[in-house]
Amino acid sequence: MQAPRRPGRWASLPSPNVREAASMYGTAVAVFLVILVAALQGSAPPESPLPYRVPLDPQGTLELSWNVSYVQEVVHFQLLVRTLRAGVLFGMSDRGELENADLVVLWTDGDGAYFADAWSDGQGRVHLDSRQDYQLLRAQSTPDGLALLFKRPFSTCDPKDYLIEDGTVHLVYAFLEEPFRSPEAINTSGLQGGLQRVQLLKPEVPEPALPPDTRTLEVRAPDVLIPGQETTYWCHIAELPQGFGRHHIVMYEPVVSEGNEALVHHMEVFQCSAEFESFPHFSGPCDSKMKPQRLNYCRHVLAAWALGAKAFYYPEEAGLAFGGPGSSRFLRLEVHYHNPLKMEGRRDSSGIRLHYTATLRRFDAGIMELGLVYTPVMAIPPGEMAFVLTGYCTDKCTQLALPPSGIRIFASQLHTHLTGRKVLTVLARDGREREIVNRDNHYSPHFQEIRMLKKEVTVYPGDVLITSCTYNTEDRTLATVGGFGILEEMCVNYVHYYPQTQLELCKSAVDAGSLQKYFHLVNRFNSEDVCTCPQASVPQQFASVPWNSFSRDVLRALYGFAPISMHCNKSSAVRFQGEWDLQPLPEITSTLLEPAPQCPASQAQSPAGPTVVSISGGKG
Amino acid sequence: MQAPRRPGRWASLPSPNVREAASMYGTAVAVFLVILVAALQGSAPPESPLPYRVPLDPQGTLELSWNVSYVQEVVHFQLLVRTLRAGVLFGMSDRGELENADLVVLWTDGDGAYFADAWSDGQGRVHLDSRQDYQLLRAQSTPDGLALLFKRPFSTCDPKDYLIEDGTVHLVYAFLEEPFRSPEAINTSGLQGGLQRVQLLKPEVPEPALPPDTRTLEVRAPDVLIPGQETTYWCHIAELPQGFGRHHIVMYEPVVSEGNEALVHHMEVFQCSAEFESFPHFSGPCDSKMKPQRLNYCRHVLAAWALGAKAFYYPEEAGLAFGGPGSSRFLRLEVHYHNPLKMEGRRDSSGIRLHYTATLRRFDAGIMELGLVYTPVMAIPPGEMAFVLTGYCTDKCTQLALPPSGIRIFASQLHTHLTGRKVLTVLARDGREREIVNRDNHYSPHFQEIRMLKKEVTVYPGDVLITSCTYNTEDRTLATVGGFGILEEMCVNYVHYYPQTQLELCKSAVDAGSLQKYFHLVNRFNSEDVCTCPQASVPQQFASVPWNSFSRDVLRALYGFAPISMHCNKSSAVRFQGEWDLQPLPEITSTLLEPAPQCPASQAQSPAGPTVVSISGGKG
């Protein structure tokens, strides 16, 4: 049971009480002081602490901490409100909109204060949920602000509720500046709010012990003056000492300068290519004209961190090799500063701390690229809400390249360009889908973490890996073709695995000859001129396709039927021996069902309406 | 509250009690005697009576009565078990299978008796539901047998539960012959059971008063000896009196011979064509070689009834004209006897009682045919689980043929041949879907009723009516083309409306020239030989298509894109004036969302597990 309130503590909050606030309706300075749960639930605080934490808004007024219980399939949230006005909205939505969001609302009508499970419709109107699946457990005033503790099951079976699943979750928030009679009086479109992306369902992987000879290396920005603009990618070249031998990275973690927690969005450390003896030192925006061209050869990922992520531990048996002969001494740090308030004068020295050992572990870890070849033959028609492209790593390639005992995938980083919305990699064996390697139904190109898998996936020779990406091209008028450009697209899953093999790339693209048949066919049907002459490039041909439901549907049919060209490569240029063109599409006879969400058994405790929270003044 | 049990009544049941049954485990004669609800719910019997009733099994051992509350969105069921052995399964499933069914189970473990909400998986294994959404209200021994009263919401939001919606519901049942320790020990595949199709959500349309001069005419089978075979369609010609004037049918109802309630599956009365002076009298199986050819000209539906349906009332302002000049005096009655037990020697005089008036109502009712033209250009590839074909009644046709004040559709009869699985008609205006005219997500070609709409739909000039049928051709190896044959397909919605107009047919088919382009295109892509020469018929061309995902997907793309040919006809042969070929497909910019099922608010009353039902012996 919770402790009775101790008025002495609340007095420290320098704010008028909520009854006064009622008389100030219309002004924007209403502040809750003390909120006590009408203690129906009798739930104690969660047994375990809340290990994960992110700031929600750029000022850090709202901060979310949480933990995950996979046994109960419940998330405990603690929302810390450092400065409370007349209330707060917090929740989740498909892609971070405040419309069509699943929300908790903390509001006052001037007299009482209430907590409720609600949702917003497509117009931003807020509605109470018929089932109250967010349960308030505790409301506590702390020296840092008001802390609301509540929980929610992953899945509620209420179609108005967001399904909490693996991958990216778009958290949304907004501030209420005045009392509302009821949540139905609120419209999110008039509120100040925003979004924050996190991986809510963090994996529960035990942290392996670090070897006793572990040393650390910090790759950090050199006291950067963060530009007063929304988006900056900062590039900084670091250098390993001369003669630095071969080591295994066994863990890495973020080092974020204090106070900049809401500004540092993500960071990556890349190793430069060994084909150049040295790289120029540079520290500046990555898109600067001053940036030396050669830095484009620093693309081999060593470490990647994004907001909300904690330390990344390699499995006990494996480490990521760096240093030593055949590897470059030069590293590129890239830091993404997200500064929507365009604050000036902030300095930052954030970076990544690599933990490495000279006592090499049993296995080198490797990184393999799955998905689509970077080629324009794979294209997305314009105006599509959810067009899917699929890349294959075929049985023939895994048969040739993987050891009989297989490889173990332990982490994965999904990658698309701007129109990517979902990514999924599935493992199939003997024509049947068996296991999901990684899936993100709310993928955002602005949030690319290396994610530990909840369970390692073993891939044996003869297995097939199928990577599908879903794109949204509603705002485009021409086809989006595959390629390296930011306005072109990719569909990639970088899987981290051990033991390392020679296979670096296992990707596919549609057979180019079949695509030419497609252009012919569209010409014939639409009596229009897509040039099918040899001098027209594929992007030119795609640009002249008259897009309508027929040319779109037939392109989709082509991708689902035509033979493929495989890249089964040792490095980006060297193929394994064999015939890789005109390969048949893997035949899949049984697909994995979407897991039906588990409905929690009727919860006698969950209230049918809002929870009344009793408020007492700060002066008592 | 229910009355305390009165042992005297139970004594009338001539059966051993369930405790004895326990010792007879393994034999199949266990019988429950008295079952009293562990009275947690405190629910009284439903306020209103149970107006709808069907026998479930051919012997009539199980009989279901029910009512519907649209306000509470709940169905009350009463299952009458005339002879109870060790238990009963009852429930609903997509198409009448006992696998993947939503079930209630009444079972005994030898000691106690239990009632629970359960479901069966794809292998027929029975599982308890995590949420108990079927609620037992009363278990009562009656002179006719054991009557179990229970209720269930239309929608439970439990993905394991069947969603009760408009249209056909496949009820399933099975008998337990021995005690089971738990429902999990039951597998439906070993049980004797079956299915019954009903429209569960009957419309709540008030019955208009009949005019005082209403007279009746019974069109009945002439003491037919029901053949000892599973399926018989009986044809019988009846004749109106000479000089029978023009009347309005205002109501009709079934007349089913007592004892044959489980055998008479459906009945229809057709009016013969006026183009022939007279029709030969005939009474015999419709597929008899003795049946006169001319009876094929008796196809104009006057009345249709199917199992579970009650009387059909025309709207107050309208009646269906029959008799008088220009209409035939000959009627054809068709009775479908469903006799799976192949009982011999049963006699039957069932039929339909027409209620008609000479005082003509303000409006003649009309029947209009929506959907697809009966032509082979509309085809379904083989091996498809759910292929959709769509027929249009275009704005151009309704603009021309409907009065400015529109027509009101009040009833609808859906029609396909054997592979039809779903039918839907939607009304669109200004490119936006507005209203569902009729929908059946569990349509069966074996259950074609005329159904009153829950709400009349007004169609104005310029509106579009879109009728889609979903087909399952998994058991076919060649394409299924449109046509009259039983192995060909149709997609039709006969809508009943008033005031009558000249428009009898408003249907479409894909433009034949575009289909030829399709055959060319498939040839080019597959390098195979679909004859595109003029002498090949469309069915021949379809028969030579090499079916694969590409030819299937491109056919679907064609149907979704190519121009259409309209039949906007006064009668089956006479078109309205205008250009009806090469019409554009109606453009629909916004579709109706699937209505999200309403989840009932947390029901504190619903038990989390089986309801224990206390059993007392019959000897007490």
Tab-separated table of N, CA, C and O in Angstrom, chain A residues 454-511:
chain	number	residue	atom	x	y	z
A	454	LYS	N	15.524	-10.794	-29.344
A	454	LYS	CA	15.063	-11.372	-28.085
A	454	LYS	C	15.530	-12.814	-27.976
A	454	LYS	O	15.695	-13.349	-26.895
A	455	LYS	N	15.739	-13.425	-29.164
A	455	LYS	CA	16.166	-14.822	-29.180
A	455	LYS	C	17.065	-14.968	-30.406
A	455	LYS	O	16.695	-14.543	-31.495
A	456	GLU	N	18.247	-15.553	-30.219
A	456	GLU	CA	19.141	-15.749	-31.366
A	456	GLU	C	18.470	-16.648	-32.406
A	456	GLU	O	17.747	-17.566	-32.060
A	457	VAL	N	18.716	-16.363	-33.669
A	457	VAL	CA	18.138	-17.165	-34.753
A	457	VAL	C	19.275	-17.901	-35.453
A	457	VAL	O	20.238	-17.269	-35.905
A	458	THR	N	19.188	-19.211	-35.529
A	458	THR	CA	20.227	-19.989	-36.210
A	458	THR	C	19.816	-20.213	-37.659
A	458	THR	O	18.692	-20.631	-37.938
A	459	VAL	N	20.751	-19.905	-38.562
A	459	VAL	CA	20.499	-20.077	-39.995
A	459	VAL	C	21.407	-21.181	-40.501
A	459	VAL	O	22.626	-21.100	-40.338
A	460	TYR	N	20.803	-22.237	-41.073
A	460	TYR	CA	21.571	-23.377	-41.567
A	460	TYR	C	21.711	-23.301	-43.081
A	460	TYR	O	20.933	-22.627	-43.762
A	461	PRO	N	22.683	-24.002	-43.635
A	461	PRO	CA	22.797	-24.074	-45.091
A	461	PRO	C	21.474	-24.564	-45.672
A	461	PRO	O	20.862	-25.499	-45.140
A	462	GLY	N	21.004	-23.924	-46.710
A	462	GLY	CA	19.741	-24.316	-47.336
A	462	GLY	C	18.558	-23.488	-46.855
A	462	GLY	O	17.480	-23.544	-47.447
A	463	ASP	N	18.746	-22.732	-45.777
A	463	ASP	CA	17.661	-21.859	-45.312
A	463	ASP	C	17.510	-20.656	-46.248
A	463	ASP	O	18.437	-20.304	-46.971
A	464	VAL	N	16.330	-20.047	-46.203
A	464	VAL	CA	16.049	-18.864	-47.009
A	464	VAL	C	15.741	-17.707	-46.067
A	464	VAL	O	15.052	-17.904	-45.059
A	465	LEU	N	16.264	-16.521	-46.357
A	465	LEU	CA	15.943	-15.340	-45.546
A	465	LEU	C	15.232	-14.334	-46.433
A	465	LEU	O	15.761	-13.926	-47.480
A	466	ILE	N	14.044	-13.960	-46.027
A	466	ILE	CA	13.185	-13.111	-46.860
A	466	ILE	C	13.009	-11.776	-46.152
A	466	ILE	O	12.499	-11.721	-45.034
A	467	THR	N	13.423	-10.709	-46.803
A	467	THR	CA	13.337	-9.378	-46.196
A	467	THR	C	12.373	-8.518	-47.003
A	467	THR	O	12.569	-8.323	-48.201
A	468	SER	N	11.313	-8.053	-46.335
A	468	SER	CA	10.294	-7.249	-47.018
A	468	SER	C	10.256	-5.857	-46.420
A	468	SER	O	10.266	-5.697	-45.202
A	469	CYS	N	10.174	-4.865	-47.285
A	469	CYS	CA	10.051	-3.486	-46.829
A	469	CYS	C	8.769	-2.895	-47.401
A	469	CYS	O	8.426	-3.147	-48.555
A	470	THR	N	8.085	-2.137	-46.575
A	470	THR	CA	6.851	-1.483	-46.998
A	470	THR	C	7.125	0.011	-47.105
A	470	THR	O	7.686	0.600	-46.177
A	471	TYR	N	6.721	0.593	-48.233
A	471	TYR	CA	7.032	2.002	-48.500
A	471	TYR	C	5.767	2.825	-48.661
A	471	TYR	O	4.752	2.329	-49.138
A	472	ASN	N	5.861	4.078	-48.303
A	472	ASN	CA	4.785	5.032	-48.519
A	472	ASN	C	5.286	6.120	-49.461
A	472	ASN	O	6.176	6.897	-49.116
A	473	THR	N	4.701	6.165	-50.670
A	473	THR	CA	5.134	7.165	-51.662
A	473	THR	C	3.987	8.098	-52.014
A	473	THR	O	3.913	8.611	-53.127
A	474	GLU	N	3.068	8.297	-51.044
A	474	GLU	CA	1.896	9.132	-51.323
A	474	GLU	C	2.277	10.546	-51.742
A	474	GLU	O	1.538	11.189	-52.471
A	475	ASP	N	3.435	11.035	-51.268
A	475	ASP	CA	3.801	12.421	-51.596
A	475	ASP	C	4.697	12.502	-52.826
A	475	ASP	O	5.274	13.550	-53.096
A	476	ARG	N	4.821	11.410	-53.584
A	476	ARG	CA	5.703	11.454	-54.755
A	476	ARG	C	4.887	11.317	-56.039
A	476	ARG	O	3.827	10.689	-56.043
A	477	THR	N	5.403	11.892	-57.112
A	477	THR	CA	4.665	11.832	-58.368
A	477	THR	C	5.358	10.942	-59.394
A	477	THR	O	4.759	10.563	-60.386
A	478	LEU	N	6.638	10.619	-59.145
A	478	LEU	CA	7.345	9.703	-60.033
A	478	LEU	C	7.696	8.440	-59.259
A	478	LEU	O	7.688	8.436	-58.022
A	479	ALA	N	8.024	7.388	-60.001
A	479	ALA	CA	8.439	6.155	-59.342
A	479	ALA	C	9.692	6.406	-58.522
A	479	ALA	O	10.528	7.230	-58.872
A	480	THR	N	9.816	5.707	-57.401
A	480	THR	CA	11.011	5.763	-56.569
A	480	THR	C	11.797	4.498	-56.856
A	480	THR	O	11.326	3.394	-56.580
A	481	VAL	N	12.971	4.661	-57.447
A	481	VAL	CA	13.746	3.480	-57.817
A	481	VAL	C	14.757	3.150	-56.733
A	481	VAL	O	15.089	3.992	-55.891
A	482	GLY	N	15.258	1.948	-56.741
A	482	GLY	CA	16.284	1.541	-55.804
A	482	GLY	C	17.599	2.221	-56.125
A	482	GLY	O	17.877	2.542	-57.280
A	483	GLY	N	18.411	2.460	-55.083
A	483	GLY	CA	19.708	3.083	-55.335
A	483	GLY	C	20.274	3.692	-54.072
A	483	GLY	O	19.688	3.577	-52.991
A	484	PHE	N	21.418	4.373	-54.224
A	484	PHE	CA	22.112	4.938	-53.073
A	484	PHE	C	21.566	6.308	-52.665
A	484	PHE	O	21.727	6.724	-51.527
A	485	GLY	N	20.946	7.021	-53.612
A	485	GLY	CA	20.531	8.395	-53.330
A	485	GLY	C	19.478	8.470	-52.236
A	485	GLY	O	18.705	7.540	-52.047
A	486	ILE	N	19.455	9.600	-51.546
A	486	ILE	CA	18.534	9.737	-50.416
A	486	ILE	C	17.092	9.709	-50.921
A	486	ILE	O	16.192	9.297	-50.202
A	487	LEU	N	16.874	10.095	-52.186
A	487	LEU	CA	15.522	10.048	-52.733
A	487	LEU	C	15.257	8.727	-53.457
A	487	LEU	O	14.171	8.502	-53.972
A	488	GLU	N	16.271	7.883	-53.517
A	488	GLU	CA	16.056	6.514	-53.984
A	488	GLU	C	15.814	5.639	-52.757
A	488	GLU	O	15.806	6.143	-51.632
A	489	GLU	N	15.577	4.363	-52.962
A	489	GLU	CA	15.249	3.540	-51.797
A	489	GLU	C	16.175	2.350	-51.613
A	489	GLU	O	16.839	1.907	-52.542
A	490	MET	N	16.175	1.866	-50.407
A	490	MET	CA	16.899	0.653	-50.039
A	490	MET	C	15.975	-0.227	-49.211
A	490	MET	O	14.978	0.250	-48.655
A	491	CYS	N	16.300	-1.504	-49.155
A	491	CYS	CA	15.605	-2.423	-48.243
A	491	CYS	C	16.672	-3.358	-47.719
A	491	CYS	O	17.087	-4.288	-48.413
A	492	VAL	N	17.162	-3.046	-46.532
A	492	VAL	CA	18.319	-3.771	-46.011
A	492	VAL	C	18.115	-4.145	-44.551
A	492	VAL	O	17.554	-3.377	-43.774
A	493	ASN	N	18.560	-5.326	-44.216
A	493	ASN	CA	18.693	-5.726	-42.832
A	493	ASN	C	20.148	-6.136	-42.621
A	493	ASN	O	20.611	-7.105	-43.225
A	494	TYR	N	20.887	-5.339	-41.831
A	494	TYR	CA	22.252	-5.712	-41.473
A	494	TYR	C	22.139	-6.670	-40.297
A	494	TYR	O	21.765	-6.243	-39.197
A	495	VAL	N	22.415	-7.938	-40.516
A	495	VAL	CA	22.331	-8.854	-39.381
A	495	VAL	C	23.718	-9.092	-38.796
A	495	VAL	O	24.702	-9.226	-39.529
A	496	HIS	N	23.769	-9.091	-37.487
A	496	HIS	CA	25.007	-9.309	-36.742
A	496	HIS	C	24.980	-10.755	-36.260
A	496	HIS	O	24.008	-11.175	-35.660
A	497	TYR	N	26.050	-11.482	-36.532
A	497	TYR	CA	26.001	-12.926	-36.290
A	497	TYR	C	27.388	-13.445	-35.955
A	497	TYR	O	28.398	-12.735	-36.084
A	498	TYR	N	27.452	-14.696	-35.560
A	498	TYR	CA	28.731	-15.398	-35.401
A	498	TYR	C	28.516	-16.872	-35.650
A	498	TYR	O	27.384	-17.320	-35.537
A	499	PRO	N	29.493	-17.662	-35.987
A	499	PRO	CA	30.837	-17.214	-36.362
A	499	PRO	C	30.829	-16.519	-37.718
A	499	PRO	O	30.025	-16.845	-38.576
A	500	GLN	N	31.785	-15.607	-37.870
A	500	GLN	CA	31.869	-14.866	-39.117
A	500	GLN	C	32.128	-15.819	-40.294
A	500	GLN	O	32.845	-16.806	-40.150
A	501	THR	N	31.508	-15.534	-41.432
A	501	THR	CA	31.758	-16.324	-42.638
A	501	THR	C	32.222	-15.358	-43.722
A	501	THR	O	32.297	-14.153	-43.503
A	502	GLN	N	32.455	-15.903	-44.901
A	502	GLN	CA	32.854	-15.040	-46.018
A	502	GLN	C	31.670	-14.310	-46.624
A	502	GLN	O	31.832	-13.364	-47.387
A	503	LEU	N	30.462	-14.783	-46.297
A	503	LEU	CA	29.264	-14.206	-46.923
A	503	LEU	C	28.970	-12.828	-46.325
A	503	LEU	O	28.633	-12.718	-45.150
A	504	GLU	N	29.113	-11.797	-47.153
A	504	GLU	CA	28.851	-10.444	-46.633
A	504	GLU	C	27.545	-9.873	-47.146
A	504	GLU	O	26.956	-8.981	-46.532
A	505	LEU	N	27.118	-10.380	-48.311
A	505	LEU	CA	25.943	-9.824	-48.980
A	505	LEU	C	25.102	-10.993	-49.452
A	505	LEU	O	25.605	-11.863	-50.166
A	506	CYS	N	23.842	-11.021	-49.097
A	506	CYS	CA	22.961	-12.047	-49.642
A	506	CYS	C	21.672	-11.346	-50.011
A	506	CYS	O	20.743	-11.253	-49.202
A	507	LYS	N	21.601	-10.817	-51.218
A	507	LYS	CA	20.504	-9.942	-51.618
A	507	LYS	C	20.063	-10.275	-53.036
A	507	LYS	O	20.763	-10.970	-53.770
A	508	SER	N	18.925	-9.759	-53.402
A	508	SER	CA	18.398	-10.080	-54.729
A	508	SER	C	17.785	-8.848	-55.376
A	508	SER	O	17.597	-7.806	-54.744
A	509	ALA	N	17.458	-8.995	-56.651
A	509	ALA	CA	16.690	-7.994	-57.398
A	509	ALA	C	15.983	-8.751	-58.511
A	509	ALA	O	16.406	-9.844	-58.889
A	510	VAL	N	14.928	-8.160	-59.030
A	510	VAL	CA	14.203	-8.843	-60.101
A	510	VAL	C	15.113	-8.957	-61.326
A	510	VAL	O	15.969	-8.098	-61.576
A	511	ASP	N	14.929	-10.001	-62.094
A	511	ASP	CA	15.659	-10.201	-63.344
A	511	ASP	C	15.386	-9.045	-64.306
A	511	ASP	O	14.230	-8.690	-64.567
